[in-house]
Structure formats: C-alpha cells, structure tokens
Short mmCIF file of N, CA and C in Angstrom, two decimals:
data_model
loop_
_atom_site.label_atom_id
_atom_site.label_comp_id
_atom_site.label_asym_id
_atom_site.label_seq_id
_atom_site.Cartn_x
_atom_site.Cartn_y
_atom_site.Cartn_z
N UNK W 1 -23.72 3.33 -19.81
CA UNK W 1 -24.09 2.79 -18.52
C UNK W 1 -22.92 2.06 -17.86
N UNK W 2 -22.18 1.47 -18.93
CA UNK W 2 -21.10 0.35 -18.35
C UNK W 2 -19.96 1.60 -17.55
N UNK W 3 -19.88 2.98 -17.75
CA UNK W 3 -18.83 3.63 -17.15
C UNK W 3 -19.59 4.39 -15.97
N UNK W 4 -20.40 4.07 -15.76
CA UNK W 4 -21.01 4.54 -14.40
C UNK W 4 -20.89 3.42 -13.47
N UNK W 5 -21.24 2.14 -13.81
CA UNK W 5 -20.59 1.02 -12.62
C UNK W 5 -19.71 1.08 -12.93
N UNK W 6 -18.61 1.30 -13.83
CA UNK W 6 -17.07 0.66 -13.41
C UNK W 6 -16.61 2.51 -12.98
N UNK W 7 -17.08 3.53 -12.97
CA UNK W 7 -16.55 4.77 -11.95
C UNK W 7 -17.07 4.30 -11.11
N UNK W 8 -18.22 4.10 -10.41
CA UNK W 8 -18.68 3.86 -9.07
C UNK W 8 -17.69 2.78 -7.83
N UNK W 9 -17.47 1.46 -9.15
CA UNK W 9 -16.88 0.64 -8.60
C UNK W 9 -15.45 0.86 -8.15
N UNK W 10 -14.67 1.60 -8.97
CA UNK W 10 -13.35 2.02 -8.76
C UNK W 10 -13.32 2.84 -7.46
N UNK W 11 -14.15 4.17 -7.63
CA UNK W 11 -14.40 4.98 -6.68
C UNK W 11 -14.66 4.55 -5.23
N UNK W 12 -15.48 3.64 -5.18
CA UNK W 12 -15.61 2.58 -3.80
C UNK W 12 -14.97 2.10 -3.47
N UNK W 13 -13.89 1.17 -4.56
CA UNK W 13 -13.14 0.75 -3.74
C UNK W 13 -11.26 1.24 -3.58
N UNK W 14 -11.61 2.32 -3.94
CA UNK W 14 -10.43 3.34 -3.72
C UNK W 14 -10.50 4.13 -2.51
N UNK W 15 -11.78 4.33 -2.24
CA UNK W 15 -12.12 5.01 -1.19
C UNK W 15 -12.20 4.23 0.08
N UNK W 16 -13.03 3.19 0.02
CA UNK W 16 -12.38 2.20 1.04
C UNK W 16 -11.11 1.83 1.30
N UNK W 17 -10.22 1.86 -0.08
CA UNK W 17 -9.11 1.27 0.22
C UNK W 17 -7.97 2.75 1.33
N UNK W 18 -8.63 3.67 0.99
CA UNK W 18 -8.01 4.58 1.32
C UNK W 18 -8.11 5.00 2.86
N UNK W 19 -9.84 4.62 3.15
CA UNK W 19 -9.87 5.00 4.69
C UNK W 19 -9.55 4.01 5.40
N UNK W 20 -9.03 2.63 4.85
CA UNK W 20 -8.83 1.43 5.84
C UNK W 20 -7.13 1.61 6.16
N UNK W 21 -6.22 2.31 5.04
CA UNK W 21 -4.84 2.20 5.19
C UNK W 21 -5.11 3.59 6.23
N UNK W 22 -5.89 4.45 5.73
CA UNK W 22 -5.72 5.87 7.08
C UNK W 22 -6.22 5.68 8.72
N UNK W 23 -6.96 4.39 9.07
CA UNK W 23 -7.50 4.41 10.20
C UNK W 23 -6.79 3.32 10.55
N UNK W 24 -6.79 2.04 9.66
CA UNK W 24 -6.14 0.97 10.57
C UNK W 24 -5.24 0.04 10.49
N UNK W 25 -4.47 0.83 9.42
CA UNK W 25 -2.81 0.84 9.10
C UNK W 25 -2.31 1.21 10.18
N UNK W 26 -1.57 0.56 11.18
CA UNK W 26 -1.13 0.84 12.78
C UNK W 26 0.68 1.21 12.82
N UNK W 27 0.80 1.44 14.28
CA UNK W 27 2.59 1.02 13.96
C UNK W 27 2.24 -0.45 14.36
N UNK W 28 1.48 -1.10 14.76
CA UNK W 28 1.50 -2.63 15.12
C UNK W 28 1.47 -3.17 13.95
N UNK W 29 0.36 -2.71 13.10
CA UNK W 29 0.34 -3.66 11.90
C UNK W 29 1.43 -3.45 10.76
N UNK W 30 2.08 -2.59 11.19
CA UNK W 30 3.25 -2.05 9.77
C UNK W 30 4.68 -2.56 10.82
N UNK W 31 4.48 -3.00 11.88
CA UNK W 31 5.65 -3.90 12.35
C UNK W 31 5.29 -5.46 12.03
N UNK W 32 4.11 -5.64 12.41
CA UNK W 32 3.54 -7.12 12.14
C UNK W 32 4.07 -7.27 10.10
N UNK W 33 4.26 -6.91 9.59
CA UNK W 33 4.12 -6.47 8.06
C UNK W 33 5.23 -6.53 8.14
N UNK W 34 6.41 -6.03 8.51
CA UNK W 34 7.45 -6.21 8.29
C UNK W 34 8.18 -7.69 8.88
N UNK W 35 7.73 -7.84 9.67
CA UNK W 35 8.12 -9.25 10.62
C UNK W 35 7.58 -10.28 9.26
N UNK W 36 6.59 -10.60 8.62
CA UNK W 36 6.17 -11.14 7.56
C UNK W 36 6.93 -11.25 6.16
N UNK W 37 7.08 -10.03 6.19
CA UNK W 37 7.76 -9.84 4.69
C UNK W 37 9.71 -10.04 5.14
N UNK W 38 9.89 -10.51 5.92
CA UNK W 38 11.06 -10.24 6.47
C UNK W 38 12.11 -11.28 5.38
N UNK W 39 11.50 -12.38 4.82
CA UNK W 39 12.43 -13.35 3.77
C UNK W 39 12.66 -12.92 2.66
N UNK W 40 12.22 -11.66 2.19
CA UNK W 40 12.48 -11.03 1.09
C UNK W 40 13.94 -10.54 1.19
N UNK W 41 14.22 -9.92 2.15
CA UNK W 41 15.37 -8.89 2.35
C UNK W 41 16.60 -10.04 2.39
N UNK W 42 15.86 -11.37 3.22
CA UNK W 42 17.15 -12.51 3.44
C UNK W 42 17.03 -13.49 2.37
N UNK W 43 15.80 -13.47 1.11
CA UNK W 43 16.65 -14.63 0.01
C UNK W 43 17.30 -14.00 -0.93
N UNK W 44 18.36 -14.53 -1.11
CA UNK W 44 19.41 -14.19 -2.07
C UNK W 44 18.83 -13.98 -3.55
N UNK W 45 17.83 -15.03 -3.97
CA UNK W 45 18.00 -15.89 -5.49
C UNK W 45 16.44 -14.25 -5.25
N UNK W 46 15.57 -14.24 -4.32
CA UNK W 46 14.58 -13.08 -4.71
C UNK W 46 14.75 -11.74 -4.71
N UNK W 47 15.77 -11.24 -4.85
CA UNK W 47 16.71 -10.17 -4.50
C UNK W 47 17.05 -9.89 -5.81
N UNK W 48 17.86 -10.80 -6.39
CA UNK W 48 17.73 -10.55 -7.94
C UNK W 48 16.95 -10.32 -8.78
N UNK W 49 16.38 -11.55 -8.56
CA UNK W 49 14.65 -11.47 -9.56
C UNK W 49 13.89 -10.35 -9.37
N UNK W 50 13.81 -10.29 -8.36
CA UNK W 50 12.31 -9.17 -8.02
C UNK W 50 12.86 -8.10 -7.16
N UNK W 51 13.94 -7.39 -7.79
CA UNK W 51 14.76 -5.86 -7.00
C UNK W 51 13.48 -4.79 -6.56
N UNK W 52 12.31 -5.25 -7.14
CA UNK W 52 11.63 -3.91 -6.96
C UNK W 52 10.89 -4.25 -5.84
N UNK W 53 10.41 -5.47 -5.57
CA UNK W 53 9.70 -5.74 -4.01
C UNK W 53 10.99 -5.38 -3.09
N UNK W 54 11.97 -5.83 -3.50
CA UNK W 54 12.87 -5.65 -2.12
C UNK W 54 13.32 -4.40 -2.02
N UNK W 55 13.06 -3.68 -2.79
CA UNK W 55 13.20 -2.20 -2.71
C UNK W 55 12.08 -1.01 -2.24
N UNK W 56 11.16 -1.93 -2.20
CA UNK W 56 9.69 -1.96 -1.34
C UNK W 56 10.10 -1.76 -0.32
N UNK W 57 10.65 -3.18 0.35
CA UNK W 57 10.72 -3.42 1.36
C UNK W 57 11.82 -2.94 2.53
N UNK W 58 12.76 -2.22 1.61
CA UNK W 58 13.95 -1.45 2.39
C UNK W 58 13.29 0.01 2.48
N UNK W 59 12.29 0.27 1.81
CA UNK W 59 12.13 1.59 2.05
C UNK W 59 10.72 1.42 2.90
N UNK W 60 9.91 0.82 3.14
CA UNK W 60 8.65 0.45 4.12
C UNK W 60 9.59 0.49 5.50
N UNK W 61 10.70 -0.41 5.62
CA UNK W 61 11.27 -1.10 6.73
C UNK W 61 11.94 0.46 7.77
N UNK W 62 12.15 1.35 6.86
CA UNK W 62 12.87 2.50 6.94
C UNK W 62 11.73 3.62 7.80
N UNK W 63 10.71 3.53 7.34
CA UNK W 63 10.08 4.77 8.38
C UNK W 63 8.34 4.60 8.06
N UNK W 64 7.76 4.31 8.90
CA UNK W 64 6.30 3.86 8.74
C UNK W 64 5.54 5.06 8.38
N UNK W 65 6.05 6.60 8.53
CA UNK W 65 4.58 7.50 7.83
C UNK W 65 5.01 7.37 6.32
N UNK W 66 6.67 7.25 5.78
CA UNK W 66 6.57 6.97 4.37
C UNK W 66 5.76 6.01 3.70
N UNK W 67 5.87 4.74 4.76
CA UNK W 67 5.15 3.51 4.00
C UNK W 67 3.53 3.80 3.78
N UNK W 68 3.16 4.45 5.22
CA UNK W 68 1.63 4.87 4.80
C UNK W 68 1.41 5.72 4.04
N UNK W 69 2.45 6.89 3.54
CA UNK W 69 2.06 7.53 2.20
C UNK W 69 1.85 7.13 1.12
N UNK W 70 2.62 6.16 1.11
CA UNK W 70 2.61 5.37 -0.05
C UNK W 70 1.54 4.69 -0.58
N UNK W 71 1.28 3.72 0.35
CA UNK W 71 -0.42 3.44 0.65
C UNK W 71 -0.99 3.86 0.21
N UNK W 72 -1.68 5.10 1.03
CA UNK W 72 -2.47 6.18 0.75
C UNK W 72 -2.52 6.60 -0.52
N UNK W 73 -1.40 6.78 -1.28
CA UNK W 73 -0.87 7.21 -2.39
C UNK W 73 -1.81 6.22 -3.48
N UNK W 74 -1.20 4.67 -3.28
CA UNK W 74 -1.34 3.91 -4.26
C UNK W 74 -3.45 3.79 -3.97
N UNK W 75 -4.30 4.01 -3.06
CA UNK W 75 -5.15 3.92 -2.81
C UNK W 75 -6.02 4.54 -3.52
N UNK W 76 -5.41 6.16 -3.94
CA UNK W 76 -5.83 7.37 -4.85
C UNK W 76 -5.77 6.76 -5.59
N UNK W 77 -5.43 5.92 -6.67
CA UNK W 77 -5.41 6.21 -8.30
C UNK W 77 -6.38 4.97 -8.50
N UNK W 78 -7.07 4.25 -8.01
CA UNK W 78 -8.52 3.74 -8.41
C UNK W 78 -9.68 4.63 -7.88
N UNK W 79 -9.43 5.59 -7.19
CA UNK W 79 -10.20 6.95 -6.63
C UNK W 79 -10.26 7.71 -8.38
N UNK W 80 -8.99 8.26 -8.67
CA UNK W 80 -8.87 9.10 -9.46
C UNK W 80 -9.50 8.22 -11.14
N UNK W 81 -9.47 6.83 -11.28
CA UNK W 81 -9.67 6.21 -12.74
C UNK W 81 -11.20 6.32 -11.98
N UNK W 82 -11.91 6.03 -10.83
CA UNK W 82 -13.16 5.81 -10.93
C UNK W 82 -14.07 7.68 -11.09
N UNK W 83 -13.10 8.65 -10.78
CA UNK W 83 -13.32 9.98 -11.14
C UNK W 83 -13.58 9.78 -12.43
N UNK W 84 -12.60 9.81 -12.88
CA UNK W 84 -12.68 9.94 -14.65
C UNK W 84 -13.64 9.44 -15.13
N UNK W 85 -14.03 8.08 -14.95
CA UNK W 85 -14.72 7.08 -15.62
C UNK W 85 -16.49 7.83 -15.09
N UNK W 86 -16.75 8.71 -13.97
CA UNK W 86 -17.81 9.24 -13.68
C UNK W 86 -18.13 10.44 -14.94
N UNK W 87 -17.08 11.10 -14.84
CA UNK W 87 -16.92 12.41 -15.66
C UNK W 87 -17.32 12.10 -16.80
N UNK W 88 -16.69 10.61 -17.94
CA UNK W 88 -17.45 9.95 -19.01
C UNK W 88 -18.65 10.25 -19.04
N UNK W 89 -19.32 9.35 -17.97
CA UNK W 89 -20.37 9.07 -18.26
C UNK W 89 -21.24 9.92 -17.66
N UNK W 90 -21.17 11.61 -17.21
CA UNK W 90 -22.12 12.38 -16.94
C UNK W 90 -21.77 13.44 -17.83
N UNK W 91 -20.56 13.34 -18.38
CA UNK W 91 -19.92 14.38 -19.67
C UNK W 91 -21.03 14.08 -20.90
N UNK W 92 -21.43 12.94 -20.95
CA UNK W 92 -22.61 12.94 -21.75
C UNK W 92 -23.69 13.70 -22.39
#
C-alpha cells in the first residue's frame, strides 16, 4: 500500500512540477531569476565552494529554452520514480 501513495505522490508532484515550469516559466520570470541569482556569478569566496550552482547559473544566464529544458527535464524524474513505484505496486 505504502508504494501506491508514495507513486501517486511523486507522480503528482512531478507532474505539477512539470506543467507549472511549461506554462508559467516566462521570459519575465527567467529574467526576474536571473536578476536574483545575480550574486552568485559576483561572489568570489561562492564560486569556489559551490562551482556547480555557478555553473548553473552561466548556463541558465546563456539562453532561456535551455534553462527551461532543464527544468522540464529535472521535473521528469519524480514523474518517472513515481512511475516505477506504481508499476511495484500493481506488478503485484
């Protein structure tokens, strides 16, 4: 029973997560997003530490349908664990 709410739950909110970055992920809000995240690229000492946000952030900053693929992308794989976790529990 426990892998039928946690597929359902994944699945929901993968799927939400997925139609909210496809409808109202904007160029406004992925400029607003960048204007925000903009101290990453300018602190020195977080640049080191954390190369992989700022490597995020040079490649988001670079072209907005990549960044929404990405999105989109990262949106699928609580889609795809709440698949699986269905398949469990009707593989039964």
């Amino acid at each position: 029973m426990e892998a039928l709410f946690i597929g359902l739950s994944f699945l929901i909110l993968g799927l939400a997560c997925f139609f909210w970055f496809l409808f109202k992920y904007t160029k406004d809000a992925h400029k607003k997003e960048l204007e925000d995240w903009q101290w990453v690229r300018d602190d020195k000492f977080f640049s080191w530490v954390e190369s992989d946000i700022s490597l995020l952030h040079r490649i988001g900053s670079k072209s907005y349908i990549l960044t929404k693929v990405i999105l989109l992308f990262f949106a699928l794989i609580p889609v795809v664990f709440g698949v699986f976790a269905l398949w469990v529990f009707f593989s039964d």
